GROMACS .gro file of C-alpha atoms in nm:
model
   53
    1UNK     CA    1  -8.208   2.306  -2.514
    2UNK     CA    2  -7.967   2.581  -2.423
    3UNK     CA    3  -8.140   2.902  -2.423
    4UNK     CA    4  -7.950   3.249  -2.500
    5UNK     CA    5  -7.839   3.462  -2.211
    6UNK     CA    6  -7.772   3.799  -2.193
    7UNK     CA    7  -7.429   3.719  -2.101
    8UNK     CA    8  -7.383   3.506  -2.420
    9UNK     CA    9  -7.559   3.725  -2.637
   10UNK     CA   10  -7.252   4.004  -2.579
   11UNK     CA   11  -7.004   3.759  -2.604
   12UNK     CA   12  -7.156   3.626  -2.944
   13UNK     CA   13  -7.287   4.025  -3.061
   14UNK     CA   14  -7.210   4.061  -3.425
   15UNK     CA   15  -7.272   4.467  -3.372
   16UNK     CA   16  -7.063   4.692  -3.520
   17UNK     CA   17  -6.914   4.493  -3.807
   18UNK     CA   18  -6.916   4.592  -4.125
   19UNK     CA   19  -7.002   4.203  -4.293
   20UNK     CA   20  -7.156   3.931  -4.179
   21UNK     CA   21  -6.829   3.747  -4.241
   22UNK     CA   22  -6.606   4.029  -4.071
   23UNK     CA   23  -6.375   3.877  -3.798
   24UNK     CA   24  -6.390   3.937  -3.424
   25UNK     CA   25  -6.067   4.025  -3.258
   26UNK     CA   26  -6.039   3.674  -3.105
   27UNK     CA   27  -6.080   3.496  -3.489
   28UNK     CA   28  -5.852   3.736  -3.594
   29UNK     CA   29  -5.614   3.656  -3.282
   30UNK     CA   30  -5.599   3.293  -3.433
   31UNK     CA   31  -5.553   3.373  -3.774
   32UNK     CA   32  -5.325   3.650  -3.785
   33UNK     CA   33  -5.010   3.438  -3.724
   34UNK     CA   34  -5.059   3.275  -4.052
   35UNK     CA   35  -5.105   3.618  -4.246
   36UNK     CA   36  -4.748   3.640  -4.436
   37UNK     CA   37  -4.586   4.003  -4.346
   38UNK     CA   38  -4.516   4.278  -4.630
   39UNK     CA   39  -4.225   4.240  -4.839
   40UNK     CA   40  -3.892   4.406  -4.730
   41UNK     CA   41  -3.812   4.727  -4.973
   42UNK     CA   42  -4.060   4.813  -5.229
   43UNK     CA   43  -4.399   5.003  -5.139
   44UNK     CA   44  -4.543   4.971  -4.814
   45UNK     CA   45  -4.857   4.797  -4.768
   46UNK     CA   46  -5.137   4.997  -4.743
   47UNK     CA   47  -5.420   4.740  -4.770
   48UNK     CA   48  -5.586   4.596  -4.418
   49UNK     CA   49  -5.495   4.220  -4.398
   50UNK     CA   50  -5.753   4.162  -4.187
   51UNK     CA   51  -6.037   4.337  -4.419
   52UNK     CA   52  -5.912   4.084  -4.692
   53UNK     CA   53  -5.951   3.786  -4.499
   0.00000   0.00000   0.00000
């Protein structure tokens, strides 16, 4: 049985996020490159891709 470390607790600290199912910058690293970019002309986007996913 593999018992927590301090060392593994930072890595796997879910501290400072808003949701339990809020992203960590390296799940967002992976994911991002499928997130479509905003649409030439129009409206920028103002909505936080990574808040949506």
């Amino acid at each position: 049985m593999m018992t927590w470390t301090g060392i593994a607790r930072r890595e796997h600290s879910r501290e400072g996020l808003r949701y339990p199912s809020d992203m960590m910058d390296g799940e967002w690293a992976l994911i991002v490159p499928f997130v479509p970019p905003a649409k030439r002309g129009g409206r920028p986007r103002t909505t936080d891709m990574r808040e949506v996913v």
